[in-house]
């Protein structure tokens, strides 16, 4: 059974202000919880069904506190409409300050609002070996439950750094590419070398004027049809694939 104290805490973690105050977030579902435990992130509490603990008895010792509960209890405190496995309450990691690394790609997110888009971008970064995302302060919180669910286990391997993007980009030693509707085609770029910053903007308004001033090369995905624009998650996949492929030649 999930106690009233823990139930209240987990429900509060749906909101950013309480995640920030408590420095905690939660992960739900069998696969995601097992990945968090395998990665040895500090799990403060683990709640699971009897079936989950029967199939993975070692997990009972991998958290500071473990307790059996019903699937309906997991569904009541979490966001999943169906969860017959587990939910983990995890400490938010404290990352070292971002340091630019020559030859490496870094994604830069300027006010990306949708949790699903951010989760998708985290998975794309993980797929292509990008280990750091720079996020404006108004980009959706990385530990939003919808971001965690959308990112799958990739949030364990990609570090998100939040703050004012301008200082990072103004002192960049590598090229700063920005995704715009008008720019050089990503299919035909001649890259000086591998690595740099890839800036992606807000879903509705694109890259802000302040951040656009830091971009030294505008790039675009050429359209062959009549669609007005691409979803930022899809756009990030196309751009990253092309830049990583071209820089690998």
mmCIF file of C-alpha atoms in Angstrom:
data_model
loop_
_atom_site.group_PDB
_atom_site.id
_atom_site.type_symbol
_atom_site.label_atom_id
_atom_site.label_comp_id
_atom_site.label_asym_id
_atom_site.label_seq_id
_atom_site.Cartn_x
_atom_site.Cartn_y
_atom_site.Cartn_z
ATOM 1 C CA UNK A 1 0.000 0.000 0.000
ATOM 2 C CA UNK A 2 1.204 3.530 -0.785
ATOM 3 C CA UNK A 3 0.937 5.604 2.369
ATOM 4 C CA UNK A 4 -0.939 8.900 2.414
ATOM 5 C CA UNK A 5 2.366 10.746 2.872
ATOM 6 C CA UNK A 6 3.965 9.180 -0.196
ATOM 7 C CA UNK A 7 0.779 9.445 -2.231
ATOM 8 C CA UNK A 8 0.608 13.179 -1.538
ATOM 9 C CA UNK A 9 4.305 13.628 -2.368
ATOM 10 C CA UNK A 10 4.122 11.714 -5.660
ATOM 11 C CA UNK A 11 1.033 13.639 -6.768
ATOM 12 C CA UNK A 12 2.806 16.914 -5.958
ATOM 13 C CA UNK A 13 5.688 15.898 -8.255
ATOM 14 C CA UNK A 14 3.364 16.278 -11.239
ATOM 15 C CA UNK A 15 4.100 20.017 -10.867
ATOM 16 C CA UNK A 16 7.434 21.673 -11.619
ATOM 17 C CA UNK A 17 7.474 23.859 -8.484
ATOM 18 C CA UNK A 18 7.267 20.822 -6.216
ATOM 19 C CA UNK A 19 9.841 18.852 -8.221
ATOM 20 C CA UNK A 20 12.161 21.832 -7.804
ATOM 21 C CA UNK A 21 11.425 22.211 -4.092
ATOM 22 C CA UNK A 22 11.813 18.513 -3.305
ATOM 23 C CA UNK A 23 14.538 17.837 -5.919
ATOM 24 C CA UNK A 24 12.651 14.696 -6.830
ATOM 25 C CA UNK A 25 10.794 13.289 -9.838
ATOM 26 C CA UNK A 26 9.110 9.995 -10.610
ATOM 27 C CA UNK A 27 9.467 7.306 -13.240
ATOM 28 C CA UNK A 28 6.689 4.850 -14.006
ATOM 29 C CA UNK A 29 6.339 1.612 -15.915
ATOM 30 C CA UNK A 30 8.346 -1.610 -15.780
ATOM 31 C CA UNK A 31 10.977 -0.887 -18.432
ATOM 32 C CA UNK A 32 11.729 2.685 -17.352
ATOM 33 C CA UNK A 33 11.952 1.776 -13.666
ATOM 34 C CA UNK A 34 14.290 -1.131 -14.390
ATOM 35 C CA UNK A 35 16.519 1.162 -16.474
ATOM 36 C CA UNK A 36 16.723 3.732 -13.671
ATOM 37 C CA UNK A 37 17.653 1.041 -11.170
ATOM 38 C CA UNK A 38 20.242 -0.468 -13.534
ATOM 39 C CA UNK A 39 21.774 2.997 -14.030
ATOM 40 C CA UNK A 40 22.194 3.299 -10.229
ATOM 41 C CA UNK A 41 20.438 6.644 -10.000
ATOM 42 C CA UNK A 42 19.457 7.411 -6.380
ATOM 43 C CA UNK A 43 15.967 5.922 -6.016
ATOM 44 C CA UNK A 44 14.393 7.204 -2.815
ATOM 45 C CA UNK A 45 11.310 4.990 -2.960
ATOM 46 C CA UNK A 46 10.132 2.119 -5.132
ATOM 47 C CA UNK A 47 6.521 1.014 -5.276
ATOM 48 C CA UNK A 48 5.637 -2.099 -7.230
ATOM 49 C CA UNK A 49 3.019 -4.762 -7.619
ATOM 50 C CA UNK A 50 3.539 -8.186 -6.077
ATOM 51 C CA UNK A 51 4.059 -9.574 -9.571
ATOM 52 C CA UNK A 52 6.810 -6.997 -10.261
ATOM 53 C CA UNK A 53 8.714 -7.872 -7.088
ATOM 54 C CA UNK A 54 8.215 -11.611 -7.725
ATOM 55 C CA UNK A 55 9.783 -11.282 -11.200
ATOM 56 C CA UNK A 56 12.533 -8.858 -10.123
ATOM 57 C CA UNK A 57 13.250 -9.652 -6.446
ATOM 58 C CA UNK A 58 16.611 -7.871 -6.575
ATOM 59 C CA UNK A 59 14.883 -4.519 -7.118
ATOM 60 C CA UNK A 60 13.589 -4.537 -3.544
ATOM 61 C CA UNK A 61 17.151 -3.843 -2.399
ATOM 62 C CA UNK A 62 18.036 -1.281 -5.065
ATOM 63 C CA UNK A 63 16.085 1.604 -3.538
ATOM 64 C CA UNK A 64 16.263 3.327 -0.169
ATOM 65 C CA UNK A 65 12.715 2.111 0.463
ATOM 66 C CA UNK A 66 10.615 -0.480 -1.372
ATOM 67 C CA UNK A 67 6.964 -1.281 -0.811
ATOM 68 C CA UNK A 68 4.406 -3.487 -2.567
ATOM 69 C CA UNK A 69 1.156 -1.934 -3.753
ATOM 70 C CA UNK A 70 -1.663 -2.541 -6.214
ATOM 71 C CA UNK A 71 -1.785 -1.525 -9.867
ATOM 72 C CA UNK A 72 -4.725 0.771 -9.121
ATOM 73 C CA UNK A 73 -2.647 2.633 -6.523
ATOM 74 C CA UNK A 74 0.126 3.179 -9.074
ATOM 75 C CA UNK A 75 -2.406 4.532 -11.548
ATOM 76 C CA UNK A 76 -3.943 6.864 -8.945
ATOM 77 C CA UNK A 77 -0.659 8.593 -8.078
ATOM 78 C CA UNK A 78 1.040 8.503 -11.499
ATOM 79 C CA UNK A 79 0.117 9.648 -14.985
ATOM 80 C CA UNK A 80 -0.255 6.284 -16.753
ATOM 81 C CA UNK A 81 -3.781 5.041 -17.311
ATOM 82 C CA UNK A 82 -2.412 1.522 -16.989
ATOM 83 C CA UNK A 83 0.568 0.574 -14.818
ATOM 84 C CA UNK A 84 0.706 -2.963 -13.461
ATOM 85 C CA UNK A 85 4.415 -2.860 -12.605
ATOM 86 C CA UNK A 86 6.170 -0.103 -10.677
ATOM 87 C CA UNK A 87 6.827 3.556 -9.919
ATOM 88 C CA UNK A 88 10.105 4.976 -8.616
ATOM 89 C CA UNK A 89 10.694 8.281 -6.850
ATOM 90 C CA UNK A 90 14.141 9.457 -7.917
ATOM 91 C CA UNK A 91 16.498 12.270 -6.877
ATOM 92 C CA UNK A 92 17.069 14.881 -9.587
ATOM 93 C CA UNK A 93 20.734 14.644 -10.669
ATOM 94 C CA UNK A 94 23.092 17.585 -10.272
ATOM 95 C CA UNK A 95 25.161 17.915 -13.437
ATOM 96 C CA UNK A 96 28.522 19.631 -13.714
ATOM 97 C CA UNK A 97 28.428 22.917 -15.668
ATOM 98 C CA UNK A 98 28.403 22.493 -19.439
ATOM 99 C CA UNK A 99 31.790 22.674 -21.144
ATOM 100 C CA UNK A 100 32.060 22.819 -24.929
ATOM 101 C CA UNK A 101 33.985 19.885 -26.403
ATOM 102 C CA UNK A 102 35.623 20.242 -29.801
ATOM 103 C CA UNK A 103 34.266 17.830 -32.384
ATOM 104 C CA UNK A 104 31.052 17.116 -30.487
ATOM 105 C CA UNK A 105 27.512 18.169 -31.357
ATOM 106 C CA UNK A 106 25.292 19.962 -28.842
ATOM 107 C CA UNK A 107 21.573 20.593 -29.265
ATOM 108 C CA UNK A 108 20.255 23.983 -28.149
ATOM 109 C CA UNK A 109 16.544 24.394 -27.402
ATOM 110 C CA UNK A 110 15.048 27.885 -27.433
ATOM 111 C CA UNK A 111 11.684 27.791 -25.627
ATOM 112 C CA UNK A 112 10.526 24.311 -26.660
ATOM 113 C CA UNK A 113 7.229 24.001 -24.788
ATOM 114 C CA UNK A 114 5.756 20.600 -25.550
ATOM 115 C CA UNK A 115 6.809 17.728 -23.225
ATOM 116 C CA UNK A 116 6.378 15.154 -25.983
ATOM 117 C CA UNK A 117 8.648 17.134 -28.292
ATOM 118 C CA UNK A 118 11.338 17.428 -25.636
ATOM 119 C CA UNK A 119 11.166 13.718 -24.866
ATOM 120 C CA UNK A 120 11.496 12.936 -28.572
ATOM 121 C CA UNK A 121 14.487 15.262 -28.917
ATOM 122 C CA UNK A 122 16.187 13.598 -25.931
ATOM 123 C CA UNK A 123 15.747 10.193 -27.587
ATOM 124 C CA UNK A 124 17.116 11.539 -30.882
ATOM 125 C CA UNK A 125 20.137 12.984 -29.087
ATOM 126 C CA UNK A 126 20.761 9.641 -27.405
ATOM 127 C CA UNK A 127 20.433 7.759 -30.712
ATOM 128 C CA UNK A 128 23.049 9.962 -32.381
ATOM 129 C CA UNK A 129 25.418 10.039 -29.417
ATOM 130 C CA UNK A 130 24.730 13.653 -28.427
ATOM 131 C CA UNK A 131 25.278 13.889 -24.701
ATOM 132 C CA UNK A 132 24.325 17.504 -23.891
ATOM 133 C CA UNK A 133 21.288 19.704 -24.501
ATOM 134 C CA UNK A 134 21.345 23.416 -23.672
ATOM 135 C CA UNK A 135 17.848 24.618 -22.805
ATOM 136 C CA UNK A 136 16.463 28.105 -22.315
ATOM 137 C CA UNK A 137 14.901 28.679 -18.898
ATOM 138 C CA UNK A 138 11.438 28.663 -20.476
ATOM 139 C CA UNK A 139 11.903 25.280 -22.162
ATOM 140 C CA UNK A 140 9.720 22.596 -20.599
ATOM 141 C CA UNK A 141 11.206 20.906 -17.517
ATOM 142 C CA UNK A 142 13.246 17.803 -18.327
ATOM 143 C CA UNK A 143 11.717 15.919 -15.376
ATOM 144 C CA UNK A 144 8.104 16.572 -16.323
ATOM 145 C CA UNK A 145 6.414 13.119 -16.196
ATOM 146 C CA UNK A 146 5.377 13.415 -19.855
ATOM 147 C CA UNK A 147 8.961 14.207 -20.881
ATOM 148 C CA UNK A 148 10.268 11.215 -18.923
ATOM 149 C CA UNK A 149 7.664 8.919 -20.484
ATOM 150 C CA UNK A 150 8.366 10.205 -24.002
ATOM 151 C CA UNK A 151 12.158 10.064 -23.599
ATOM 152 C CA UNK A 152 11.991 6.425 -22.468
ATOM 153 C CA UNK A 153 15.360 5.613 -20.864
ATOM 154 C CA UNK A 154 17.302 8.180 -22.886
ATOM 155 C CA UNK A 155 17.017 10.802 -20.122
ATOM 156 C CA UNK A 156 19.540 8.678 -18.221
ATOM 157 C CA UNK A 157 22.240 9.306 -20.823
ATOM 158 C CA UNK A 158 21.584 12.854 -22.060
ATOM 159 C CA UNK A 159 22.304 15.797 -19.755
ATOM 160 C CA UNK A 160 20.043 18.859 -19.978
ATOM 161 C CA UNK A 161 21.450 22.213 -18.846
ATOM 162 C CA UNK A 162 19.032 25.114 -18.277
ATOM 163 C CA UNK A 163 19.827 28.819 -18.327
ATOM 164 C CA UNK A 164 20.389 31.865 -20.496
ATOM 165 C CA UNK A 165 21.475 30.541 -23.887
ATOM 166 C CA UNK A 166 23.206 33.730 -25.005
ATOM 167 C CA UNK A 167 26.412 33.434 -22.918
ATOM 168 C CA UNK A 168 26.902 29.819 -24.025
ATOM 169 C CA UNK A 169 26.479 30.674 -27.700
ATOM 170 C CA UNK A 170 28.433 33.947 -27.649
ATOM 171 C CA UNK A 171 31.568 32.162 -26.439
ATOM 172 C CA UNK A 172 31.124 29.123 -28.699
ATOM 173 C CA UNK A 173 34.344 28.073 -30.436
ATOM 174 C CA UNK A 174 32.500 25.910 -32.971
ATOM 175 C CA UNK A 175 29.833 26.815 -35.555
ATOM 176 C CA UNK A 176 26.347 27.676 -34.333
ATOM 177 C CA UNK A 177 23.740 26.311 -36.748
ATOM 178 C CA UNK A 178 20.145 27.492 -36.473
ATOM 179 C CA UNK A 179 17.023 25.878 -37.944
ATOM 180 C CA UNK A 180 15.038 28.413 -39.994
ATOM 181 C CA UNK A 181 12.512 28.242 -42.806
ATOM 182 C CA UNK A 182 15.061 30.020 -44.990
ATOM 183 C CA UNK A 183 18.688 28.959 -44.967
ATOM 184 C CA UNK A 184 21.185 26.570 -46.516
ATOM 185 C CA UNK A 185 19.772 23.132 -47.306
ATOM 186 C CA UNK A 186 20.823 20.463 -44.818
ATOM 187 C CA UNK A 187 21.155 18.113 -47.788
ATOM 188 C CA UNK A 188 23.950 20.115 -49.376
ATOM 189 C CA UNK A 189 25.984 21.590 -46.538
ATOM 190 C CA UNK A 190 29.754 21.663 -46.666
ATOM 191 C CA UNK A 191 30.834 21.344 -43.054
ATOM 192 C CA UNK A 192 34.216 22.768 -42.026
ATOM 193 C CA UNK A 193 34.568 19.969 -39.449
ATOM 194 C CA UNK A 194 32.532 17.760 -37.168
ATOM 195 C CA UNK A 195 30.836 19.320 -34.168
ATOM 196 C CA UNK A 196 29.025 22.477 -33.236
ATOM 197 C CA UNK A 197 25.750 23.736 -31.841
ATOM 198 C CA UNK A 198 22.351 23.052 -33.415
ATOM 199 C CA UNK A 199 19.682 25.548 -32.351
ATOM 200 C CA UNK A 200 15.996 24.609 -32.501
ATOM 201 C CA UNK A 201 13.223 27.076 -31.715
ATOM 202 C CA UNK A 202 9.771 27.312 -30.258
ATOM 203 C CA UNK A 203 7.004 25.241 -31.860
ATOM 204 C CA UNK A 204 4.985 28.291 -32.936
ATOM 205 C CA UNK A 205 7.503 31.117 -33.218
ATOM 206 C CA UNK A 206 10.814 29.496 -34.066
ATOM 207 C CA UNK A 207 14.128 30.835 -32.793
ATOM 208 C CA UNK A 208 13.874 34.130 -30.918
ATOM 209 C CA UNK A 209 15.583 37.264 -32.257
ATOM 210 C CA UNK A 210 18.075 37.317 -29.379
ATOM 211 C CA UNK A 211 19.223 33.766 -30.048
ATOM 212 C CA UNK A 212 19.082 34.212 -33.834
ATOM 213 C CA UNK A 213 21.751 36.905 -33.421
ATOM 214 C CA UNK A 214 24.106 34.194 -32.073
ATOM 215 C CA UNK A 215 23.587 31.891 -35.072
ATOM 216 C CA UNK A 216 26.384 32.099 -37.644
ATOM 217 C CA UNK A 217 24.858 29.686 -40.156
ATOM 218 C CA UNK A 218 21.163 29.350 -40.951
ATOM 219 C CA UNK A 219 20.055 25.952 -42.179
ATOM 220 C CA UNK A 220 16.752 24.564 -43.407
ATOM 221 C CA UNK A 221 15.085 21.302 -44.425
ATOM 222 C CA UNK A 222 13.980 21.760 -48.041
ATOM 223 C CA UNK A 223 10.272 21.144 -48.629
ATOM 224 C CA UNK A 224 8.947 19.115 -51.539
ATOM 225 C CA UNK A 225 5.273 19.560 -50.681
ATOM 226 C CA UNK A 226 2.899 22.182 -49.302
ATOM 227 C CA UNK A 227 3.134 21.713 -45.509
ATOM 228 C CA UNK A 228 3.659 24.971 -43.637
ATOM 229 C CA UNK A 229 6.264 23.580 -41.261
ATOM 230 C CA UNK A 230 7.558 20.492 -39.461
ATOM 231 C CA UNK A 231 7.098 19.469 -35.839
ATOM 232 C CA UNK A 232 10.263 20.439 -33.925
ATOM 233 C CA UNK A 233 10.868 16.830 -32.865
ATOM 234 C CA UNK A 234 10.739 15.614 -36.465
ATOM 235 C CA UNK A 235 12.832 18.566 -37.644
ATOM 236 C CA UNK A 236 15.495 17.796 -35.061
ATOM 237 C CA UNK A 237 15.755 14.202 -36.321
ATOM 238 C CA UNK A 238 16.192 15.272 -39.942
ATOM 239 C CA UNK A 239 18.740 17.976 -39.127
ATOM 240 C CA UNK A 240 20.795 15.894 -36.708
ATOM 241 C CA UNK A 241 20.850 12.934 -39.081
ATOM 242 C CA UNK A 242 22.155 15.087 -41.929
ATOM 243 C CA UNK A 243 24.760 16.974 -39.888
ATOM 244 C CA UNK A 244 26.114 13.873 -38.177
ATOM 245 C CA UNK A 245 26.214 11.970 -41.472
ATOM 246 C CA UNK A 246 27.938 14.798 -43.341
ATOM 247 C CA UNK A 247 30.466 15.389 -40.585
ATOM 248 C CA UNK A 248 31.320 11.673 -40.503
ATOM 249 C CA UNK A 249 32.475 11.675 -44.152
#
